[in-house]
Coordinates of C-alpha atoms in Angstrom, one line a residue:
Chain A
M1 CA 0.4 1.5 -10.2
S2 CA -2.2 4.4 -9.9
K3 CA -1.5 7.6 -11.9
A4 CA -2.3 11.2 -11.4
K5 CA -5.3 12.7 -12.8
K6 CA -3.9 14.4 -16.1
L7 CA -6.0 17.1 -17.8
E8 CA -4.7 16.7 -21.4
S9 CA -4.6 20.6 -22.1
E10 CA -2.5 21.7 -19.3
V11 CA -0.3 18.6 -18.8
V12 CA 2.8 17.4 -20.8
E13 CA 4.4 14.2 -20.5
R14 CA 8.3 14.4 -20.1
P15 CA 10.8 11.7 -20.9
D16 CA 12.3 9.8 -17.8
D17 CA 15.4 12.1 -17.8
I18 CA 15.5 15.7 -18.7
T19 CA 18.0 18.3 -17.9
V20 CA 16.8 21.3 -16.2
T21 CA 19.0 24.1 -15.5
A22 CA 19.1 26.0 -12.3
P23 CA 17.3 29.4 -12.2
E24 CA 19.8 32.4 -12.7
S25 CA 21.5 33.9 -9.3
H26 CA 19.6 37.1 -10.0
E27 CA 16.1 35.3 -10.2
N28 CA 14.0 35.3 -6.8
F29 CA 13.9 31.5 -6.0
T30 CA 14.1 29.1 -3.1
N31 CA 16.7 26.3 -3.5
I32 CA 15.5 23.2 -1.5
K33 CA 17.8 20.1 -1.1
P34 CA 15.8 17.4 0.5
F35 CA 18.5 14.7 0.6
E36 CA 21.4 16.7 2.2
Y37 CA 21.2 14.1 4.9
W38 CA 22.5 11.5 2.8
N39 CA 25.7 13.5 2.4
D40 CA 28.4 13.5 5.2
K41 CA 27.9 16.3 7.4
S42 CA 29.9 19.4 6.3
G43 CA 29.5 22.8 6.0
S44 CA 26.6 24.2 8.3
D45 CA 25.8 22.3 11.5
R46 CA 22.4 24.0 11.8
N47 CA 20.6 20.9 11.7
A48 CA 18.6 18.8 13.8
L49 CA 16.8 15.4 14.3
V50 CA 13.6 15.2 15.9
I51 CA 11.8 11.8 17.2
L52 CA 8.2 11.8 18.0
N53 CA 6.2 9.1 19.6
Q54 CA 5.3 6.8 16.6
S55 CA 6.9 4.1 15.3
I56 CA 10.3 4.5 13.9
E57 CA 11.0 0.7 13.0
G58 CA 12.3 0.5 9.5
C59 CA 13.8 4.0 9.5
N60 CA 17.2 4.7 8.8
L61 CA 18.3 6.4 11.9
Y62 CA 22.0 6.1 11.6
K63 CA 22.5 7.9 8.8
L64 CA 20.0 10.8 10.0
W65 CA 21.7 10.5 13.3
H66 CA 25.5 11.1 12.2
N67 CA 24.6 13.9 9.7
T68 CA 22.7 16.0 12.5
E69 CA 24.2 18.1 15.2
L70 CA 21.5 18.2 17.7
H71 CA 19.1 15.4 18.8
V72 CA 15.7 16.1 20.3
C73 CA 13.1 13.3 21.3
A74 CA 9.7 14.5 22.0
D75 CA 8.2 12.8 25.1
G76 CA 7.6 9.1 24.0
G77 CA 9.9 9.4 21.1
A78 CA 12.5 8.3 23.5
N79 CA 11.0 5.2 24.1
R80 CA 10.9 4.9 20.1
L81 CA 14.5 5.6 20.3
Y82 CA 15.1 3.0 23.2
E83 CA 13.1 0.3 21.6
Y84 CA 14.9 0.7 18.4
F85 CA 17.8 -1.1 19.9
N86 CA 15.9 -3.9 21.5
N87 CA 17.5 -6.4 19.5
D88 CA 20.9 -4.7 18.8
T89 CA 23.6 -7.0 20.2
N90 CA 26.3 -4.2 19.8
D91 CA 25.4 -1.9 22.5
N92 CA 24.4 0.5 19.8
R93 CA 21.8 1.9 22.3
S94 CA 24.3 3.8 24.2
K95 CA 26.0 5.5 21.3
Y96 CA 22.7 7.2 20.2
I97 CA 21.9 9.7 23.2
P98 CA 19.5 12.4 22.4
D99 CA 20.4 15.8 23.8
Y100 CA 17.0 16.7 25.1
I101 CA 13.9 14.9 26.0
V102 CA 10.9 17.3 26.2
G103 CA 7.1 17.1 26.6
D104 CA 4.6 16.6 29.1
L105 CA 6.2 13.5 29.6
D106 CA 2.9 11.3 30.2
S107 CA 4.1 8.7 27.9
L108 CA 7.9 8.7 28.7
K109 CA 8.4 5.4 30.5
D110 CA 10.6 5.5 33.8
E111 CA 13.1 2.9 32.6
V112 CA 13.8 5.0 29.4
K113 CA 14.0 8.2 31.4
N114 CA 16.5 6.9 34.0
Y115 CA 18.7 5.2 31.1
Y116 CA 18.7 8.6 28.9
E117 CA 19.6 10.8 32.2
T118 CA 22.3 8.3 33.2
K119 CA 23.9 8.8 29.8
G120 CA 23.5 12.6 29.8
S121 CA 20.3 13.6 28.0
K122 CA 18.6 16.7 29.5
V123 CA 15.0 15.7 30.4
I124 CA 12.7 18.9 30.4
P125 CA 9.1 18.7 31.5
Q126 CA 6.9 21.3 29.8
I127 CA 3.5 20.2 31.0
T128 CA 1.3 22.8 29.2
Q129 CA -1.6 21.2 27.4
Y130 CA -1.9 24.4 25.0
S131 CA 1.0 23.5 22.7
T132 CA 2.1 19.9 21.4
D133 CA 5.2 17.9 22.1
F134 CA 6.1 18.7 18.5
T135 CA 6.1 22.5 19.2
K136 CA 7.9 22.1 22.3
S137 CA 10.8 20.3 20.4
M138 CA 10.7 23.3 17.9
N139 CA 11.1 25.8 20.5
I140 CA 14.1 23.8 22.0
I141 CA 15.9 23.9 18.6
Q142 CA 15.3 27.4 18.0
L143 CA 17.0 28.3 21.5
Y144 CA 19.8 25.8 21.1
F145 CA 20.9 27.6 17.8
F146 CA 20.3 31.3 18.3
S147 CA 23.1 32.2 20.8
S148 CA 25.2 30.7 23.5
E149 CA 23.2 32.5 26.0
S150 CA 20.0 30.9 24.7
R151 CA 21.4 27.6 24.6
Q152 CA 22.6 27.9 28.2
S153 CA 19.1 28.8 29.3
L154 CA 18.0 25.1 28.4
D155 CA 20.3 24.0 31.2
S156 CA 18.5 25.8 33.9
V157 CA 14.9 25.8 32.9
Q158 CA 12.9 26.6 36.2
D159 CA 9.2 26.5 34.9
F160 CA 8.0 23.3 34.0
N161 CA 4.8 24.3 32.7
N162 CA 5.8 26.6 29.7
G163 CA 9.2 27.9 30.7
I164 CA 10.8 27.2 27.4
A165 CA 8.1 28.9 25.1
E166 CA 8.5 31.8 27.5
S167 CA 12.5 32.0 27.3
L168 CA 12.1 31.9 23.5
E169 CA 9.7 35.1 23.7
K170 CA 12.4 36.8 25.9
F171 CA 15.0 36.2 23.4
N172 CA 13.1 37.7 20.7
V173 CA 14.7 35.7 18.1
P174 CA 14.8 37.8 14.7
N175 CA 13.4 35.7 11.8
N176 CA 16.4 36.6 9.4
Q177 CA 18.4 33.7 10.8
A178 CA 20.3 31.4 8.7
A179 CA 18.3 28.4 8.0
I180 CA 18.0 25.5 10.5
R181 CA 17.3 22.0 8.8
I182 CA 15.0 19.7 10.9
Y183 CA 14.6 16.1 9.9
I184 CA 11.7 14.5 11.8
L185 CA 11.1 10.9 12.3
S186 CA 7.8 9.4 12.5
G187 CA 5.7 12.7 12.6
I188 CA 3.9 11.3 9.3
G189 CA 2.7 7.7 8.5
G190 CA 1.6 6.6 11.9
R191 CA -1.7 7.9 13.6
F192 CA -3.4 10.0 11.0
D193 CA -4.3 12.9 13.4
Q194 CA -0.6 12.9 14.2
T195 CA 0.2 13.1 10.5
I196 CA -2.2 16.0 9.7
H197 CA -0.9 17.7 12.8
S198 CA 2.6 17.7 11.4
I199 CA 1.4 18.8 8.0
S200 CA -0.4 21.7 9.9
Q201 CA 2.7 22.6 11.5
L202 CA 4.9 22.6 8.3
Y203 CA 2.6 25.5 7.2
I204 CA 2.2 27.2 10.3
L205 CA 5.9 27.2 11.1
N206 CA 6.6 28.5 7.4
E207 CA 4.6 31.8 8.3
S208 CA 5.9 32.0 12.0
V209 CA 9.4 30.8 11.8
P210 CA 10.4 30.6 8.0
Y211 CA 14.0 29.9 8.9
L212 CA 13.1 26.7 10.0
Q213 CA 13.3 24.1 7.1
L214 CA 11.3 20.8 8.1
F215 CA 11.8 17.4 6.5
F216 CA 9.5 14.6 7.5
I217 CA 11.3 11.3 6.8
T218 CA 9.0 8.0 6.4
T219 CA 9.9 4.7 5.6
S220 CA 8.8 5.6 1.8
D221 CA 9.1 9.1 1.3
V222 CA 10.5 12.6 2.3
I223 CA 7.9 15.3 2.8
F224 CA 8.6 19.1 2.8
L225 CA 6.9 22.4 2.1
L226 CA 7.4 24.3 -1.3
K227 CA 7.4 28.1 -0.8
K228 CA 5.3 30.6 -2.4
G229 CA 7.1 31.6 -5.8
K230 CA 9.6 29.9 -7.6
N231 CA 11.3 26.6 -5.9
Y232 CA 14.2 24.8 -7.4
V233 CA 14.5 21.3 -5.8
S234 CA 17.9 20.0 -6.4
Y235 CA 20.1 17.0 -5.8
P236 CA 23.4 15.4 -7.0
S237 CA 21.5 12.9 -8.9
K238 CA 18.2 10.9 -8.9
S239 CA 20.3 8.0 -7.6
T240 CA 20.9 9.8 -4.5
F241 CA 17.5 9.3 -3.2
H242 CA 16.3 6.2 -5.4
D243 CA 18.0 3.2 -6.6
K244 CA 15.3 1.3 -8.1
S245 CA 13.5 3.4 -10.3
S246 CA 14.6 6.0 -12.9
V247 CA 11.5 8.2 -12.3
P248 CA 11.0 8.2 -8.5
T249 CA 7.2 9.1 -7.7
C250 CA 6.2 12.4 -6.3
G251 CA 3.3 14.4 -5.3
L252 CA 2.3 18.1 -5.1
L253 CA -0.3 18.2 -2.4
P254 CA -2.6 21.2 -1.8
L255 CA -3.2 20.7 2.1
G256 CA -3.2 24.6 3.2
N257 CA -6.7 25.2 2.6
N258 CA -6.1 27.3 -0.7
E259 CA -6.4 26.4 -4.3
V260 CA -2.7 26.6 -5.5
I261 CA -1.9 27.6 -9.3
L262 CA 1.1 25.2 -10.3
S263 CA 3.7 25.4 -13.2
T264 CA 6.4 22.9 -13.1
Y265 CA 9.3 22.0 -15.2
G266 CA 11.3 18.7 -14.9
L267 CA 8.5 16.3 -13.5
K268 CA 7.1 13.4 -15.5
Y269 CA 3.8 15.2 -16.0
D270 CA 4.7 18.7 -15.9
V271 CA 1.7 21.3 -15.6
T272 CA 1.4 24.9 -16.7
N273 CA -1.0 27.5 -14.6
W274 CA -2.7 24.1 -13.3
P275 CA -5.1 24.8 -10.4
S276 CA -4.8 22.3 -7.5
E277 CA -7.2 21.7 -4.6
M278 CA -8.3 18.9 -2.7
L279 CA -11.8 18.9 -4.0
G280 CA -10.3 19.0 -7.6
N281 CA -7.1 18.2 -9.3
V282 CA -4.3 16.7 -7.0
S283 CA -0.9 15.7 -8.5
S284 CA -0.5 12.3 -7.1
S285 CA 1.6 9.4 -8.6
N286 CA 3.8 12.1 -10.5
G287 CA 7.5 11.3 -11.2
V288 CA 10.9 12.9 -11.0
S289 CA 12.3 13.5 -14.8
G290 CA 15.1 16.4 -14.0
V291 CA 18.4 14.5 -13.6
T292 CA 19.7 17.1 -10.7
G293 CA 16.8 19.2 -10.0
F294 CA 13.3 20.3 -11.2
I295 CA 11.2 23.8 -10.9
V296 CA 8.0 24.2 -9.2
D297 CA 6.4 27.6 -9.5
A298 CA 3.5 27.9 -6.9
S299 CA 0.9 30.8 -6.1
D300 CA 1.0 29.6 -2.4
P301 CA 2.9 27.1 -0.4
I302 CA 2.1 23.5 -1.1
V303 CA 3.5 20.1 0.4
M304 CA 5.5 17.9 -1.9
N305 CA 6.6 14.2 -1.1
I306 CA 9.4 12.3 -3.0
E307 CA 9.7 8.6 -2.9
T308 CA 13.1 7.3 -1.8
S309 CA 14.3 3.9 -1.6
Y310 CA 16.9 4.3 1.0
A311 CA 14.6 5.0 4.1
I312 CA 14.5 1.4 4.9
Chain B
M1 CA 1.9 12.1 24.3
S2 CA 1.1 15.3 22.2
K3 CA -2.0 16.7 22.9
A4 CA -4.3 19.0 20.7
K5 CA -4.1 22.9 20.8
K6 CA -6.7 23.7 23.2
L7 CA -8.3 27.2 23.5
E8 CA -9.5 27.5 27.0
S9 CA -12.4 29.7 26.1
E10 CA -14.0 27.2 23.7
V11 CA -12.8 23.8 25.0
V12 CA -14.3 21.8 27.8
E13 CA -12.2 18.7 29.2
R14 CA -14.5 15.7 29.7
P15 CA -14.3 12.8 32.0
D16 CA -13.1 9.7 30.3
D17 CA -16.5 7.9 30.1
I18 CA -19.5 10.0 29.5
T19 CA -22.8 9.2 28.2
V20 CA -24.0 10.6 25.0
T21 CA -27.8 10.4 23.9
A22 CA -28.4 9.5 20.3
P23 CA -30.1 12.5 18.5
E24 CA -33.9 12.0 18.2
S25 CA -35.2 10.2 15.2
H26 CA -37.1 13.4 14.2
E27 CA -33.8 15.3 13.9
N28 CA -31.7 15.5 10.8
F29 CA -28.5 13.6 11.3
T30 CA -26.0 11.2 9.8
N31 CA -25.4 8.0 11.7
I32 CA -21.9 6.6 11.1
K33 CA -20.9 3.2 12.4
P34 CA -17.2 2.8 11.6
F35 CA -16.7 -0.5 13.7
E36 CA -19.4 -2.4 11.9
Y37 CA -16.9 -4.4 10.4
W38 CA -15.6 -6.1 13.5
N39 CA -19.3 -7.7 13.7
D40 CA -20.2 -10.7 12.0
K41 CA -21.5 -10.2 8.6
S42 CA -25.4 -9.7 9.1
G43 CA -28.1 -7.6 7.5
S44 CA -26.9 -5.5 4.6
D45 CA -24.5 -7.1 2.2
R46 CA -23.7 -3.9 0.5
N47 CA -20.3 -3.6 1.3
A48 CA -16.7 -4.2 -0.4
L49 CA -13.0 -4.5 0.5
V50 CA -10.5 -2.8 -1.7
I51 CA -6.8 -3.4 -1.6
L52 CA -4.6 -0.7 -3.2
N53 CA -1.0 -1.2 -4.0
Q54 CA 0.7 -0.3 -0.8
S55 CA 1.8 -2.6 1.9
I56 CA -0.9 -4.4 3.9
E57 CA 1.6 -6.1 6.3
G58 CA 0.1 -5.9 9.9
C59 CA -3.4 -5.3 8.8
N60 CA -6.0 -7.5 10.0
L61 CA -7.1 -8.7 6.5
Y62 CA -9.4 -11.8 7.7
K63 CA -12.0 -10.0 9.8
L64 CA -12.2 -7.6 7.0
W65 CA -12.4 -10.1 4.4
H66 CA -15.1 -12.3 6.0
N67 CA -17.3 -9.5 6.8
T68 CA -17.5 -8.0 3.6
E69 CA -19.3 -9.2 0.2
L70 CA -17.2 -8.0 -2.5
H71 CA -13.4 -8.1 -2.7
V72 CA -11.6 -5.7 -5.4
C73 CA -7.9 -5.4 -5.8
A74 CA -6.5 -2.1 -7.5
D75 CA -3.7 -3.4 -9.9
G76 CA -0.7 -4.2 -7.8
G77 CA -3.0 -4.4 -4.6
A78 CA -3.3 -8.0 -5.9
N79 CA 0.6 -8.4 -5.5
R80 CA 0.1 -7.2 -2.0
L81 CA -2.9 -9.7 -1.1
Y82 CA -0.8 -12.5 -2.8
E83 CA 2.5 -11.6 -0.7
Y84 CA 0.4 -11.5 2.3
F85 CA 0.5 -15.1 2.6
N86 CA 4.2 -15.6 1.7
N87 CA 4.8 -17.2 5.2
D88 CA 1.5 -19.0 5.4
T89 CA 1.6 -22.8 5.7
N90 CA -2.0 -23.4 5.7
D91 CA -2.6 -22.5 2.1
N92 CA -4.9 -19.6 3.1
R93 CA -3.8 -17.9 -0.1
S94 CA -6.2 -19.9 -2.2
K95 CA -9.1 -19.1 0.4
Y96 CA -8.7 -15.4 -0.4
I97 CA -9.5 -14.7 -3.9
P98 CA -10.4 -11.5 -5.2
D99 CA -13.5 -11.0 -7.2
Y100 CA -12.1 -8.6 -9.4
I101 CA -8.6 -7.0 -10.4
V102 CA -8.7 -3.9 -12.2
G103 CA -6.4 -1.0 -13.3
D104 CA -3.8 0.0 -16.0
L105 CA -2.0 -3.3 -14.9
D106 CA 1.4 -1.9 -15.0
S107 CA 2.1 -3.1 -11.7
L108 CA 0.3 -6.5 -11.4
K109 CA 2.7 -9.3 -11.5
D110 CA 2.4 -12.2 -14.2
E111 CA 2.7 -14.8 -11.4
V112 CA 0.0 -13.0 -9.2
K113 CA -2.3 -12.4 -12.4
N114 CA -2.2 -16.1 -13.4
Y115 CA -2.6 -17.6 -10.0
Y116 CA -5.8 -15.6 -9.4
E117 CA -7.3 -15.9 -13.0
T118 CA -6.8 -19.7 -12.4
K119 CA -8.7 -19.4 -9.0
G120 CA -11.5 -17.4 -10.6
S121 CA -10.9 -13.7 -10.2
K122 CA -12.0 -11.5 -13.2
V123 CA -8.9 -9.4 -14.5
I124 CA -10.2 -6.1 -16.1
P125 CA -7.6 -3.9 -17.8
Q126 CA -8.8 -0.3 -17.6
I127 CA -5.5 1.6 -19.1
T128 CA -6.7 5.2 -19.2
Q129 CA -4.4 7.2 -17.4
Y130 CA -7.1 10.1 -16.9
S131 CA -8.6 8.1 -13.9
T132 CA -6.6 6.4 -11.0
D133 CA -6.9 2.7 -10.1
F134 CA -8.6 3.9 -7.2
T135 CA -11.5 5.4 -9.0
K136 CA -11.8 2.3 -11.4
S137 CA -12.2 0.1 -8.2
M138 CA -15.1 2.4 -7.1
N139 CA -16.6 2.3 -10.3
I140 CA -16.7 -1.5 -10.3
I141 CA -18.2 -1.4 -7.0
Q142 CA -21.1 0.7 -8.1
L143 CA -21.8 -1.5 -11.3
Y144 CA -21.6 -4.6 -9.1
F145 CA -24.3 -3.3 -6.7
F146 CA -26.8 -1.3 -8.6
S147 CA -28.6 -4.3 -10.5
S148 CA -28.2 -7.6 -12.0
E149 CA -27.7 -6.3 -15.4
S150 CA -24.8 -3.9 -14.5
R151 CA -23.3 -6.7 -12.4
Q152 CA -23.4 -8.9 -15.6
S153 CA -21.9 -6.1 -17.5
L154 CA -18.5 -6.6 -15.5
D155 CA -18.5 -10.2 -17.2
S156 CA -18.3 -8.7 -20.8
V157 CA -16.2 -5.5 -20.5
Q158 CA -14.9 -5.1 -24.2
D159 CA -13.5 -1.7 -24.0
F160 CA -10.2 -2.0 -22.1
N161 CA -9.1 1.8 -22.1
N162 CA -12.3 3.2 -20.2
G163 CA -15.1 0.8 -20.6
I164 CA -16.4 0.4 -17.0
A165 CA -16.6 4.3 -16.4
E166 CA -18.6 4.4 -19.7
S167 CA -20.8 1.6 -18.9
L168 CA -21.5 3.5 -15.4
E169 CA -22.5 6.3 -17.3
K170 CA -24.8 4.4 -19.5
F171 CA -26.5 2.7 -16.4
N172 CA -27.2 6.4 -14.9
V173 CA -27.2 5.3 -11.3
P174 CA -29.4 7.5 -9.4
N175 CA -27.8 8.9 -6.0
N176 CA -30.4 7.8 -3.8
Q177 CA -29.4 4.4 -3.4
A178 CA -28.8 2.6 -0.1
A179 CA -25.5 3.0 1.3
I180 CA -22.5 0.9 0.3
R181 CA -19.8 0.7 2.9
I182 CA -16.4 0.3 1.3
Y183 CA -13.3 -0.4 3.5
I184 CA -10.0 0.4 1.9
L185 CA -6.6 -1.3 2.9
S186 CA -3.4 0.5 2.3
G187 CA -4.9 3.8 0.9
I188 CA -3.5 5.6 3.8
G189 CA -0.1 5.5 5.6
G190 CA 2.2 4.5 2.8
R191 CA 3.7 7.0 0.2
F192 CA 2.2 10.0 1.0
D193 CA 0.9 11.2 -2.2
Q194 CA -1.3 8.1 -2.3
T195 CA -2.4 8.9 1.1
I196 CA -3.8 12.5 0.2
H197 CA -5.2 11.1 -3.2
S198 CA -7.3 8.7 -1.1
I199 CA -8.3 11.8 1.3
S200 CA -8.9 13.9 -1.6
Q201 CA -11.2 11.1 -3.1
L202 CA -13.1 11.0 0.0
Y203 CA -14.1 14.4 -0.3
I204 CA -14.9 14.3 -4.1
L205 CA -16.9 11.0 -3.8
N206 CA -19.1 12.6 -0.9
E207 CA -20.1 15.0 -3.5
S208 CA -20.6 13.0 -6.5
V209 CA -21.5 9.7 -5.2
P210 CA -22.7 10.2 -1.6
Y211 CA -24.0 6.7 -1.2
L212 CA -20.5 5.3 -1.1
Q213 CA -19.4 5.2 2.7
L214 CA -15.5 5.1 2.6
F215 CA -13.6 4.0 5.7
F216 CA -9.6 3.7 5.1
I217 CA -8.0 1.1 7.7
T218 CA -4.3 1.6 8.6
T219 CA -2.4 -0.4 11.2
S220 CA -3.3 2.2 13.7
D221 CA -6.6 4.0 13.0
V222 CA -10.0 4.1 11.1
I223 CA -10.4 7.2 8.8
F224 CA -13.5 8.4 7.4
L225 CA -15.5 11.6 6.6
L226 CA -18.0 13.3 8.5
K227 CA -20.9 15.2 6.6
K228 CA -22.0 18.6 6.8
G229 CA -24.5 19.1 9.6
K230 CA -25.0 16.8 12.6
N231 CA -23.2 13.6 12.8
Y232 CA -23.7 10.8 15.4
V233 CA -20.8 8.4 15.3
S234 CA -21.9 5.3 17.4
Y235 CA -20.4 1.8 18.2
P236 CA -21.4 -1.1 20.9
S237 CA -18.7 0.1 23.3
K238 CA -15.2 1.7 23.3
S239 CA -13.7 -1.9 23.7
T240 CA -15.2 -2.5 20.1
F241 CA -12.4 -0.9 18.8
H242 CA -9.8 -0.2 21.5
D243 CA -8.8 -2.7 24.3
K244 CA -5.9 -0.9 25.6
S245 CA -7.1 2.6 26.3
S246 CA -10.3 4.0 28.0
V247 CA -10.1 7.3 25.9
P248 CA -8.9 6.1 22.4
T249 CA -7.2 9.0 20.4
C250 CA -9.1 10.8 17.5
G251 CA -8.7 13.9 15.6
L252 CA -10.8 16.2 13.3
L253 CA -8.9 17.2 10.4
P254 CA -10.0 19.9 8.0
L255 CA -8.6 18.8 4.8
G256 CA -11.0 20.1 2.5
N257 CA -10.3 23.6 1.6
N258 CA -12.6 25.1 4.0
E259 CA -12.4 26.5 7.3
V260 CA -14.9 24.1 9.2
I261 CA -16.8 25.4 12.6
L262 CA -17.1 22.5 14.9
S263 CA -19.3 21.7 17.9
T264 CA -18.8 18.4 19.6
Y265 CA -20.2 16.4 22.6
G266 CA -18.6 13.1 23.6
L267 CA -14.8 13.9 23.1
K268 CA -12.3 14.3 25.7
Y269 CA -11.8 17.9 24.6
D270 CA -15.2 19.2 23.4
V271 CA -15.4 22.1 21.5
T272 CA -18.4 24.7 21.0
N273 CA -18.4 26.8 17.5
W274 CA -14.7 26.1 17.2
P275 CA -13.2 27.2 13.9
S276 CA -10.8 24.5 12.4
E277 CA -8.5 25.0 9.5
M278 CA -5.0 23.8 8.5
L279 CA -3.5 27.0 9.1
G280 CA -5.0 27.4 12.7
N281 CA -6.8 25.3 15.2
V282 CA -6.4 21.3 14.4
S283 CA -7.9 19.0 16.6
S284 CA -5.3 16.3 16.9
S285 CA -4.5 13.9 20.1
N286 CA -8.1 14.3 21.2
G287 CA -9.9 11.4 22.7
V288 CA -13.1 9.5 22.6
S289 CA -15.1 9.9 25.9
G290 CA -18.7 9.0 24.8
V291 CA -19.2 5.4 25.9
T292 CA -21.5 4.3 22.8
G293 CA -21.2 7.5 20.7
F294 CA -20.5 11.1 20.2
I295 CA -21.8 13.8 18.2
V296 CA -19.8 16.1 15.9
D297 CA -21.9 19.2 14.4
A298 CA -19.6 20.6 11.4
S299 CA -20.5 23.4 9.3
D300 CA -18.6 21.2 6.1
P301 CA -17.6 18.0 5.8
I302 CA -14.3 17.1 7.6
V303 CA -12.0 14.1 7.9
M304 CA -12.1 12.0 11.4
N305 CA -9.7 9.6 12.5
I306 CA -10.4 7.1 15.4
E307 CA -7.4 5.0 16.9
T308 CA -8.1 1.1 17.2
S309 CA -6.0 -1.3 18.8
Y310 CA -7.2 -4.3 16.7
A311 CA -5.9 -3.2 13.3
I312 CA -2.5 -5.2 14.0

């Protein structure tokens, strides 16, 4: 297996298991729990599943679906959901009906549109080419969770060009909302421009709508953004997300056009004041050592991936 | 289908098919031919196939194999090649024997190692953790193609820690070599840190070993780097790489730490002096309109992907 480039002076190799204490509550840090969706739905229901128009074959749809409140398909993402049940003999297709299907709808198949409309999905055309179906899905999620009035506005969208974005502007949603967790299937791992568009949105939404917490789920890993400053990534145990390796693979990926200075505690190869950038050091093929969590201090937001054995 | 964010003022929508004249021979430009591997091997034999340790299921291995001279597996990449033939009843496994298997070999299965050694593969352990199996493969390729002496040096590697890199240093290969085309299977689309490591190497090798031309092949697209300056991307016809769409999807992806100013001619959505960066504009879900080629002028190197229907 490939290993991260490790600079002797700034890298320490850890044992497979180390205990990392959570930061003190008075410290300023962001707690990220990437694997909440493996737990039964409980507590907050401010979470959503989004399906984009790339293959979802091999993805663990059921767990994600039942642990999320709102289900949105972006245009041809509805085709992917529909086709997921092509070989299913238990009529599961009729049990997994998205709440909304949104986009310019140039990919949505008539058969799929008719099926889901009959079953109660709201299909909302938004044909503007100046935003993507991904962005249109994020707008729906914000309106759905903000207030009963904004949620109701989704029942009567009149402007099929860009009405949802304009409605969102009208409601003027403040940024100090409670977090909304959004799990996204098929945003990463298919066509590469779609993958990079997803990553770009991860950075852009972190600035413009910071209360949206995005988690991209692929057949091999979970991908999310660490915030600027101290991040505490936590989980009940490593077996929550991996049952085949004591040190699940992970990476810290500086895709935001800035060099990021990293200090970590709880990875297999921990770094201190380590400059990371695409034309220099990238911490790939690293591993998770912390038994219930680890800490990443970052001078700027940075993408992280953690391998999971449960996606497929 | 999602569409790129298009800024009206700087973006022109083209017809599905437009004819783009190649730059004049006296102009300074880079000609990139991403789909040469679909043609029968002819002319230059300075090309190689590299298989990394991620799934190659669904990849069109045969075409790639027969149109390349040298075949290298990076560590567990050999397992992937071996397993590719698991359900094959024609003993094709024995016809696709890699020339070299290199890496720290912590992933290579004994059964696979024994099989390929018996069939003539050279298995070269390089256990240093300060470079990746990807880099070790690139080093082998450079030694193989430089001179008969450097090629022979691969028969008698003594230093199993980092001997190949040291040998490469000794031969002091100049950078004004004829291009070597390298096709890489499974470098992109699997675990996300592996994907980004691959992209990082695309940028780094462009600076350090510019005569290596890398093409990452996934099940949905081909991914490569455009050089700083004028690039002419050409092909016999669009049907060379896509038989299901008259405007195959493509993207221009600014992953190299810099904002890139783009001017294009021959894309569905052509741009002029368009600033592109991860926290701003990213041209995703664009399309190929040029019937035999298109032009991209870039202020810095930038990653491009083009969708192909023939990968699987």
